[in-house]
């Protein structure tokens, strides 16, 4: 399994720290941050205060997978 270290500042990490009752934060290459809400069974975006649709979350996860594929296919 591969991984990539994302370059996020300490300010960003403070702004999007752990939140009670939620898992995360999950940082994505496009700058988006989400948390998983186990009670709701969905990912929540703190900047919009909305839950993501399944399609939106899949798109974010695929961004990460695409980056990893590029690193290991080359």
mmCIF file with all atom_site columns, C-alpha atoms in Angstrom:
data_model
loop_
_atom_site.group_PDB
_atom_site.id
_atom_site.type_symbol
_atom_site.label_atom_id
_atom_site.label_alt_id
_atom_site.label_comp_id
_atom_site.label_asym_id
_atom_site.label_entity_id
_atom_site.label_seq_id
_atom_site.pdbx_PDB_ins_code
_atom_site.Cartn_x
_atom_site.Cartn_y
_atom_site.Cartn_z
_atom_site.occupancy
_atom_site.B_iso_or_equiv
_atom_site.pdbx_formal_charge
_atom_site.auth_seq_id
_atom_site.auth_comp_id
_atom_site.auth_asym_id
_atom_site.auth_atom_id
_atom_site.pdbx_PDB_model_num
ATOM 1  C CA . UNK A 1 1  ? 0.000   0.000  0.000   1.00 0.00 ? 1  UNK A CA 1
ATOM 2  C CA . UNK A 1 2  ? 1.293   3.474  -0.817  1.00 0.00 ? 2  UNK A CA 1
ATOM 3  C CA . UNK A 1 3  ? 0.799   6.874  0.695   1.00 0.00 ? 3  UNK A CA 1
ATOM 4  C CA . UNK A 1 4  ? 1.617   10.501 0.031   1.00 0.00 ? 4  UNK A CA 1
ATOM 5  C CA . UNK A 1 5  ? 2.393   13.126 2.645   1.00 0.00 ? 5  UNK A CA 1
ATOM 6  C CA . UNK A 1 6  ? 0.323   16.222 1.951   1.00 0.00 ? 6  UNK A CA 1
ATOM 7  C CA . UNK A 1 7  ? 1.919   19.562 2.709   1.00 0.00 ? 7  UNK A CA 1
ATOM 8  C CA . UNK A 1 8  ? -0.530  21.294 5.030   1.00 0.00 ? 8  UNK A CA 1
ATOM 9  C CA . UNK A 1 9  ? 0.378   24.114 7.377   1.00 0.00 ? 9  UNK A CA 1
ATOM 10 C CA . UNK A 1 10 ? -0.048  23.995 11.128  1.00 0.00 ? 10 UNK A CA 1
ATOM 11 C CA . UNK A 1 11 ? -2.715  26.720 10.818  1.00 0.00 ? 11 UNK A CA 1
ATOM 12 C CA . UNK A 1 12 ? -4.802  24.462 8.605   1.00 0.00 ? 12 UNK A CA 1
ATOM 13 C CA . UNK A 1 13 ? -4.329  21.555 10.989  1.00 0.00 ? 13 UNK A CA 1
ATOM 14 C CA . UNK A 1 14 ? -5.459  23.744 13.923  1.00 0.00 ? 14 UNK A CA 1
ATOM 15 C CA . UNK A 1 15 ? -8.495  24.998 12.028  1.00 0.00 ? 15 UNK A CA 1
ATOM 16 C CA . UNK A 1 16 ? -9.544  21.471 11.100  1.00 0.00 ? 16 UNK A CA 1
ATOM 17 C CA . UNK A 1 17 ? -8.569  19.551 14.210  1.00 0.00 ? 17 UNK A CA 1
ATOM 18 C CA . UNK A 1 18 ? -10.368 16.596 15.745  1.00 0.00 ? 18 UNK A CA 1
ATOM 19 C CA . UNK A 1 19 ? -14.062 17.120 16.452  1.00 0.00 ? 19 UNK A CA 1
ATOM 20 C CA . UNK A 1 20 ? -16.123 15.254 18.999  1.00 0.00 ? 20 UNK A CA 1
ATOM 21 C CA . UNK A 1 21 ? -18.271 12.502 17.477  1.00 0.00 ? 21 UNK A CA 1
ATOM 22 C CA . UNK A 1 22 ? -16.568 12.721 14.065  1.00 0.00 ? 22 UNK A CA 1
ATOM 23 C CA . UNK A 1 23 ? -13.705 10.819 12.481  1.00 0.00 ? 23 UNK A CA 1
ATOM 24 C CA . UNK A 1 24 ? -11.017 12.788 10.701  1.00 0.00 ? 24 UNK A CA 1
ATOM 25 C CA . UNK A 1 25 ? -10.143 15.312 9.480   1.00 0.00 ? 25 UNK A CA 1
ATOM 26 C CA . UNK A 1 26 ? -9.402  13.918 6.034   1.00 0.00 ? 26 UNK A CA 1
ATOM 27 C CA . UNK A 1 27 ? -7.352  16.257 3.822   1.00 0.00 ? 27 UNK A CA 1
ATOM 28 C CA . UNK A 1 28 ? -7.514  15.983 0.017   1.00 0.00 ? 28 UNK A CA 1
ATOM 29 C CA . UNK A 1 29 ? -5.100  17.193 -2.674  1.00 0.00 ? 29 UNK A CA 1
ATOM 30 C CA . UNK A 1 30 ? -7.555  19.833 -3.917  1.00 0.00 ? 30 UNK A CA 1
ATOM 31 C CA . UNK A 1 31 ? -7.577  21.459 -0.452  1.00 0.00 ? 31 UNK A CA 1
ATOM 32 C CA . UNK A 1 32 ? -10.918 20.094 0.659   1.00 0.00 ? 32 UNK A CA 1
ATOM 33 C CA . UNK A 1 33 ? -11.333 18.745 4.185   1.00 0.00 ? 33 UNK A CA 1
ATOM 34 C CA . UNK A 1 34 ? -13.990 16.302 5.338   1.00 0.00 ? 34 UNK A CA 1
ATOM 35 C CA . UNK A 1 35 ? -14.972 14.443 8.477   1.00 0.00 ? 35 UNK A CA 1
ATOM 36 C CA . UNK A 1 36 ? -16.852 11.159 8.701   1.00 0.00 ? 36 UNK A CA 1
ATOM 37 C CA . UNK A 1 37 ? -19.985 11.227 10.843  1.00 0.00 ? 37 UNK A CA 1
ATOM 38 C CA . UNK A 1 38 ? -20.677 7.641  11.971  1.00 0.00 ? 38 UNK A CA 1
ATOM 39 C CA . UNK A 1 39 ? -24.125 8.569  13.312  1.00 0.00 ? 39 UNK A CA 1
ATOM 40 C CA . UNK A 1 40 ? -25.149 9.909  9.897   1.00 0.00 ? 40 UNK A CA 1
ATOM 41 C CA . UNK A 1 41 ? -23.118 7.402  7.885   1.00 0.00 ? 41 UNK A CA 1
ATOM 42 C CA . UNK A 1 42 ? -21.822 10.175 5.635   1.00 0.00 ? 42 UNK A CA 1
ATOM 43 C CA . UNK A 1 43 ? -18.907 12.562 5.172   1.00 0.00 ? 43 UNK A CA 1
ATOM 44 C CA . UNK A 1 44 ? -19.389 16.154 6.317   1.00 0.00 ? 44 UNK A CA 1
ATOM 45 C CA . UNK A 1 45 ? -17.722 19.243 4.830   1.00 0.00 ? 45 UNK A CA 1
ATOM 46 C CA . UNK A 1 46 ? -17.109 21.846 7.575   1.00 0.00 ? 46 UNK A CA 1
ATOM 47 C CA . UNK A 1 47 ? -16.669 24.719 5.110   1.00 0.00 ? 47 UNK A CA 1
ATOM 48 C CA . UNK A 1 48 ? -20.179 24.285 3.671   1.00 0.00 ? 48 UNK A CA 1
ATOM 49 C CA . UNK A 1 49 ? -21.816 22.567 6.669   1.00 0.00 ? 49 UNK A CA 1
ATOM 50 C CA . UNK A 1 50 ? -23.335 19.978 4.314   1.00 0.00 ? 50 UNK A CA 1
ATOM 51 C CA . UNK A 1 51 ? -22.979 16.246 4.010   1.00 0.00 ? 51 UNK A CA 1
ATOM 52 C CA . UNK A 1 52 ? -21.347 15.009 0.818   1.00 0.00 ? 52 UNK A CA 1
ATOM 53 C CA . UNK A 1 53 ? -23.192 12.736 -1.553  1.00 0.00 ? 53 UNK A CA 1
ATOM 54 C CA . UNK A 1 54 ? -21.747 9.304  -2.209  1.00 0.00 ? 54 UNK A CA 1
ATOM 55 C CA . UNK A 1 55 ? -20.610 10.501 -5.652  1.00 0.00 ? 55 UNK A CA 1
ATOM 56 C CA . UNK A 1 56 ? -18.794 13.554 -4.238  1.00 0.00 ? 56 UNK A CA 1
ATOM 57 C CA . UNK A 1 57 ? -16.921 11.461 -1.672  1.00 0.00 ? 57 UNK A CA 1
ATOM 58 C CA . UNK A 1 58 ? -16.012 8.844  -4.276  1.00 0.00 ? 58 UNK A CA 1
ATOM 59 C CA . UNK A 1 59 ? -14.603 11.597 -6.510  1.00 0.00 ? 59 UNK A CA 1
ATOM 60 C CA . UNK A 1 60 ? -12.408 12.901 -3.666  1.00 0.00 ? 60 UNK A CA 1
ATOM 61 C CA . UNK A 1 61 ? -11.137 9.406  -2.853  1.00 0.00 ? 61 UNK A CA 1
ATOM 62 C CA . UNK A 1 62 ? -10.387 8.753  -6.523  1.00 0.00 ? 62 UNK A CA 1
ATOM 63 C CA . UNK A 1 63 ? -8.180  11.873 -6.582  1.00 0.00 ? 63 UNK A CA 1
ATOM 64 C CA . UNK A 1 64 ? -5.987  10.271 -3.942  1.00 0.00 ? 64 UNK A CA 1
ATOM 65 C CA . UNK A 1 65 ? -5.944  6.921  -5.753  1.00 0.00 ? 65 UNK A CA 1
ATOM 66 C CA . UNK A 1 66 ? -4.988  8.624  -9.039  1.00 0.00 ? 66 UNK A CA 1
ATOM 67 C CA . UNK A 1 67 ? -1.998  10.307 -7.382  1.00 0.00 ? 67 UNK A CA 1
ATOM 68 C CA . UNK A 1 68 ? -0.856  7.007  -5.893  1.00 0.00 ? 68 UNK A CA 1
ATOM 69 C CA . UNK A 1 69 ? -1.255  5.202  -9.238  1.00 0.00 ? 69 UNK A CA 1
ATOM 70 C CA . UNK A 1 70 ? 0.905   7.823  -10.977 1.00 0.00 ? 70 UNK A CA 1
ATOM 71 C CA . UNK A 1 71 ? 3.655   7.377  -8.368  1.00 0.00 ? 71 UNK A CA 1
ATOM 72 C CA . UNK A 1 72 ? 3.835   3.600  -8.739  1.00 0.00 ? 72 UNK A CA 1
ATOM 73 C CA . UNK A 1 73 ? 3.152   3.170  -12.463 1.00 0.00 ? 73 UNK A CA 1
ATOM 74 C CA . UNK A 1 74 ? 6.006   5.416  -13.580 1.00 0.00 ? 74 UNK A CA 1
#
